[in-house]
XYZ file of C-alpha atoms in Angstrom:
346
model
C -11.782 46.470 -12.787
C -13.643 43.815 -14.740
C -17.134 45.391 -14.510
C -16.283 48.824 -15.922
C -14.247 47.222 -18.668
C -17.087 44.855 -19.544
C -19.605 47.718 -19.627
C -17.421 49.942 -21.768
C -19.534 49.656 -24.904
C -17.517 52.225 -26.805
C -14.416 50.036 -26.969
C -12.829 49.104 -30.307
C -14.024 46.928 -33.182
C -15.163 43.348 -32.676
C -12.495 40.683 -32.529
C -12.483 37.709 -34.864
C -13.778 35.292 -32.216
C -16.679 37.467 -31.036
C -19.418 35.909 -33.141
C -22.364 37.820 -31.635
C -20.555 41.155 -31.842
C -19.643 40.616 -35.477
C -23.181 39.495 -36.348
C -24.796 42.588 -34.766
C -22.185 44.842 -36.347
C -22.920 43.407 -39.773
C -26.666 43.765 -39.234
C -26.782 47.284 -37.740
C -23.417 48.908 -38.437
C -23.452 50.291 -34.864
C -20.227 49.467 -32.979
C -21.611 50.417 -29.549
C -24.669 48.206 -30.019
C -22.472 45.371 -31.232
C -20.215 45.644 -28.161
C -23.261 45.740 -25.847
C -24.716 42.645 -27.547
C -21.430 40.838 -27.039
C -21.422 41.679 -23.295
C -25.068 40.856 -22.576
C -25.580 38.008 -25.066
C -22.292 36.669 -26.375
C -20.377 36.144 -23.151
C -23.313 34.659 -21.133
C -24.083 32.389 -24.068
C -20.443 31.257 -24.259
C -20.386 30.603 -20.510
C -23.638 28.658 -20.771
C -22.260 26.547 -23.620
C -19.080 25.836 -21.645
C -21.088 24.726 -18.609
C -23.381 22.539 -20.739
C -20.348 21.073 -22.505
C -18.783 20.332 -19.144
C -21.918 18.489 -18.012
C -21.970 16.465 -21.234
C -18.292 15.500 -20.929
C -18.791 14.604 -17.261
C -21.797 12.434 -18.142
C -19.882 10.617 -20.892
C -16.893 9.971 -18.634
C -19.179 8.734 -15.859
C -20.780 6.315 -18.313
C -17.301 5.047 -19.192
C -16.532 4.580 -15.494
C -19.813 2.678 -15.066
C -18.799 0.291 -17.864
C -15.408 -0.280 -16.225
C -17.117 -0.923 -12.881
C -19.489 -3.402 -14.510
C -16.520 -5.299 -15.948
C -14.806 -5.261 -12.546
C -17.977 -6.651 -10.903
C -17.928 -9.622 -13.289
C -14.241 -10.250 -12.593
C -11.466 -11.363 -14.912
C -12.088 -15.012 -14.024
C -15.376 -16.869 -13.650
C -16.672 -18.056 -10.322
C -15.120 -21.056 -8.623
C -15.196 -24.110 -10.832
C -17.037 -26.999 -9.233
C -18.332 -30.264 -10.590
C -21.531 -29.573 -8.617
C -22.058 -26.392 -10.665
C -23.235 -28.555 -13.541
C -25.740 -30.489 -11.476
C -29.186 -29.411 -10.360
C -28.439 -29.986 -6.690
C -25.970 -27.375 -5.475
C -24.074 -27.511 -2.244
C -25.256 -24.773 0.106
C -21.780 -23.901 1.369
C -20.469 -23.669 -2.199
C -23.253 -21.317 -3.240
C -22.728 -19.223 -0.116
C -19.001 -18.923 -0.791
C -19.606 -17.903 -4.411
C -22.234 -15.352 -3.326
C -19.849 -13.896 -0.745
C -17.068 -13.585 -3.321
C -19.445 -11.903 -5.765
C -20.674 -9.456 -3.119
C -17.089 -8.611 -2.187
C -16.208 -8.017 -5.831
C -19.253 -5.771 -6.381
C -18.514 -3.717 -3.278
C -14.886 -3.251 -4.282
C -15.843 -2.252 -7.833
C -18.416 0.295 -6.620
C -15.862 1.853 -4.277
C -13.422 2.193 -7.143
C -16.152 3.626 -9.379
C -17.040 6.259 -6.791
C -13.383 7.301 -6.543
C -12.944 7.529 -10.320
C -16.146 9.560 -10.680
C -14.942 12.018 -8.046
C -11.619 12.402 -9.853
C -13.382 12.923 -13.206
C -15.739 15.525 -11.729
C -12.860 17.450 -10.146
C -10.863 17.549 -13.380
C -13.863 18.621 -15.498
C -14.855 21.354 -13.009
C -11.282 22.675 -12.914
C -10.996 22.820 -16.717
C -14.459 24.313 -17.319
C -14.007 26.821 -14.485
C -10.723 28.022 -15.946
C -12.293 28.405 -19.399
C -15.230 30.354 -17.937
C -12.867 32.733 -16.143
C -10.983 33.270 -19.386
C -14.253 33.947 -21.209
C -15.359 36.675 -18.772
C -12.015 38.450 -19.058
C -9.929 37.108 -16.178
C -6.252 36.569 -16.943
C -5.770 32.826 -16.390
C -2.051 32.774 -17.171
C -1.052 32.987 -13.462
C -3.554 30.213 -12.639
C -2.127 27.919 -15.312
C 1.428 28.738 -14.246
C 0.593 27.976 -10.608
C -1.034 24.697 -11.605
C 2.052 23.777 -13.600
C 4.346 24.519 -10.668
C 2.159 22.479 -8.318
C 2.092 19.605 -10.823
C 5.879 19.596 -11.140
C 6.283 19.686 -7.353
C 3.882 16.778 -6.924
C 5.590 14.891 -9.737
C 8.986 15.102 -8.044
C 7.868 14.849 -4.440
C 5.196 12.176 -4.654
C 6.297 9.860 -7.454
C 6.093 6.728 -5.339
C 2.744 7.790 -3.869
C 1.244 8.380 -7.316
C 2.680 5.054 -8.495
C 1.127 3.273 -5.504
C -2.289 4.821 -6.166
C -2.270 4.032 -9.892
C -1.170 0.446 -9.224
C -3.899 0.093 -6.583
C -6.566 1.356 -8.979
C -5.604 -1.142 -11.677
C -5.289 -4.040 -9.213
C -8.793 -3.391 -7.911
C -10.186 -2.771 -11.388
C -8.692 -6.017 -12.741
C -9.719 -7.976 -9.624
C -6.229 -9.397 -9.223
C -6.897 -10.295 -5.581
C -9.134 -9.373 -2.668
C -9.542 -9.733 1.068
C -9.312 -13.398 2.058
C -7.194 -14.501 -0.913
C -3.799 -16.116 -0.389
C -1.240 -14.432 -2.628
C 2.484 -14.469 -3.322
C 4.033 -11.064 -4.051
C 7.664 -12.133 -3.958
C 9.214 -11.796 -0.521
C 5.824 -11.880 1.209
C 3.254 -14.649 0.996
C 0.081 -14.769 3.038
C -3.617 -14.060 3.404
C -4.838 -10.650 2.266
C -6.339 -8.778 5.210
C -6.835 -5.350 3.623
C -6.515 -3.755 0.188
C -6.360 0.033 -0.209
C -5.306 2.209 -3.103
C -1.853 2.679 -1.562
C -0.942 -0.476 0.348
C -1.864 -4.154 0.645
C -1.736 -5.869 4.053
C -0.848 -9.570 4.235
C -0.578 -12.003 7.136
C 1.820 -14.891 6.621
C 1.454 -18.402 8.020
C 3.594 -17.622 11.087
C 1.459 -14.564 11.911
C 3.762 -11.889 10.504
C 1.878 -8.913 9.048
C 3.338 -7.522 5.819
C 2.537 -4.046 4.495
C 3.342 -3.973 0.782
C 3.035 -0.699 -1.207
C 1.058 -1.396 -4.354
C 3.656 0.293 -6.534
C 6.272 -2.251 -5.433
C 4.188 -5.272 -6.465
C 5.781 -6.235 -9.777
C 3.992 -9.562 -10.018
C 1.456 -11.365 -7.882
C 0.494 -15.028 -7.682
C -3.053 -15.660 -6.462
C -3.569 -19.106 -4.953
C -7.302 -18.601 -4.420
C -8.802 -17.876 -7.827
C -10.876 -20.475 -9.642
C -9.228 -23.712 -8.491
C -6.111 -25.253 -6.947
C -4.180 -28.466 -7.500
C -2.675 -30.947 -5.065
C 0.548 -32.431 -6.445
C 2.007 -35.423 -4.598
C 5.263 -37.137 -5.534
C 5.578 -40.628 -4.038
C 8.879 -42.497 -4.056
C 8.941 -46.309 -4.352
C 11.889 -48.690 -4.178
C 13.690 -49.720 -7.356
C 12.721 -53.361 -6.852
C 9.004 -52.492 -6.574
C 6.449 -53.332 -9.257
C 5.841 -49.937 -10.900
C 2.624 -51.022 -12.584
C 1.241 -52.229 -9.268
C 2.199 -48.967 -7.565
C 0.508 -46.951 -10.313
C -2.632 -49.079 -10.044
C -2.730 -48.594 -6.278
C -2.350 -44.813 -6.607
C -5.120 -44.759 -9.224
C -7.381 -46.753 -6.896
C -6.666 -44.360 -4.033
C -7.600 -41.393 -6.222
C -10.820 -43.092 -7.347
C -11.826 -43.884 -3.776
C -11.272 -40.281 -2.713
C -13.247 -39.059 -5.740
C -16.196 -41.270 -4.781
C -16.034 -40.428 -1.067
C -19.008 -38.239 -0.125
C -17.000 -36.512 2.593
C -14.514 -35.227 0.004
C -16.850 -34.826 -2.960
C -17.198 -31.035 -2.811
C -13.468 -30.426 -2.477
C -12.584 -32.191 -5.729
C -13.274 -30.790 -9.190
C -11.814 -33.608 -11.278
C -10.893 -37.201 -10.528
C -7.288 -37.479 -9.270
C -4.858 -38.495 -11.993
C -1.651 -40.524 -11.852
C 0.753 -39.119 -14.432
C 3.302 -41.939 -14.061
C 7.037 -41.919 -13.418
C 8.264 -38.358 -12.854
C 11.858 -39.023 -11.857
C 14.581 -41.585 -11.185
C 16.324 -40.548 -7.979
C 19.302 -41.921 -6.119
C 17.134 -43.889 -3.708
C 13.690 -44.199 -5.327
C 11.485 -44.009 -8.385
C 9.138 -40.998 -8.118
C 5.477 -41.364 -9.098
C 3.146 -38.352 -9.289
C -0.507 -38.094 -8.268
C -2.421 -34.858 -9.009
C -5.879 -33.734 -7.860
C -7.729 -30.617 -9.026
C -9.490 -29.074 -6.041
C -11.563 -26.131 -4.943
C -9.542 -22.986 -4.146
C -7.234 -23.352 -1.104
C -8.330 -26.965 -0.531
C -5.271 -28.513 -2.190
C -3.313 -28.770 1.065
C -6.179 -30.514 2.866
C -6.687 -32.946 -0.006
C -2.941 -33.599 -0.248
C -2.732 -34.492 3.453
C -5.612 -36.952 3.101
C -4.071 -38.534 0.017
C -0.719 -38.993 1.780
C -2.459 -40.657 4.701
C -4.286 -43.075 2.397
C -1.167 -43.770 0.340
C 0.848 -44.722 3.429
C -1.881 -47.041 4.717
C -2.487 -48.709 1.327
C 1.213 -49.131 0.497
C 1.775 -50.814 3.855
C -1.130 -53.162 3.152
C 0.107 -53.973 -0.372
C 3.735 -54.392 0.688
C 4.984 -51.553 -1.511
C 8.102 -50.069 0.023
C 8.581 -46.319 0.366
C 12.393 -46.309 0.623
C 14.551 -44.197 2.881
C 18.014 -42.904 2.133
C 20.733 -45.564 2.556
C 24.520 -45.370 2.640
C 27.324 -48.003 2.801
C 29.649 -47.393 5.773
C 33.188 -48.891 5.827
C 34.849 -49.441 9.205
C 38.666 -49.192 9.447
C 40.450 -51.036 12.305
C 43.007 -49.077 14.275
C 46.660 -50.083 13.787
C 46.230 -51.313 10.226
C 48.924 -50.124 7.783
C 47.786 -51.600 4.497
C 44.309 -50.243 3.839
C 41.098 -51.196 5.508
C 41.489 -54.461 7.420
C 37.776 -55.135 7.276
C 35.016 -53.938 5.085
C 31.825 -54.845 6.810
C 29.627 -53.411 4.134
C 27.106 -52.584 6.822
C 24.247 -50.448 5.642
C 23.097 -47.709 7.918
C 20.200 -45.339 7.511
C 21.242 -41.696 7.360
């Protein structure tokens, strides 16, 4: 039994690590008194120091977690870029959206911080508890062996689960995406409906719900962070005046930029980059507009509508695919009797 062994003051000489026992033995020369001092002073003092050390380590690790949470609350990217952010008069909807995103980020970071603190506390308590048991004379070899066996079993049996949890922790910590964002994770693309430490739930445009384990997300494209861009390629006929077409596209972009109804959706004035390609049927011109997050599709639809109306008014042709069709008369032996050269739209 532990108690009789601990109270057996007539046991052998002090060991090298028994500081109190050795100190009393050197001072008094009495082995029994030295052993008693080690039991009543040395071991409780060692246990107290282990517990205090555990509290200090736990406090330091919690401070580290708090710093990580603070970084996660700020996010890896700044708030949504807006040209109104530099003016004194802010748009109420823009400020509300930014405040909602910030609140969501803070809540997610605090949840992650609470989880990490619980994990840290459990690990510290387990280590300090094992050291205390060893200090009071309990054989901890079976405990360590059992922990090793359990760790190996978990390592083999729950590899994917552990991978999912670790990936989820880092995704939340780095603020890669959140609820409401539109992301592309490879085979699945859609709006994020839920993010947990193990799985991410997406809903695609056609309503399909995708459940993607976090450990299987090798790369993710977030369409909602910071800003988006509408890219429109417009084809014009080869006999069109390219300079005129470019001027018209520039005018359309300027009008949209100055339109109050579209002011808050645009971050920069739309830009015409020029000729982007020479196709079989048309010359491709490109118009780009930097927009607020997820507003690029709405802006692109409006730009296409204005381009069609203005090109019709200016007489600029948007060509369609054309092919030359040759008609062969039946009964002819020496090649095509007629070649109409009729052009038909395909």
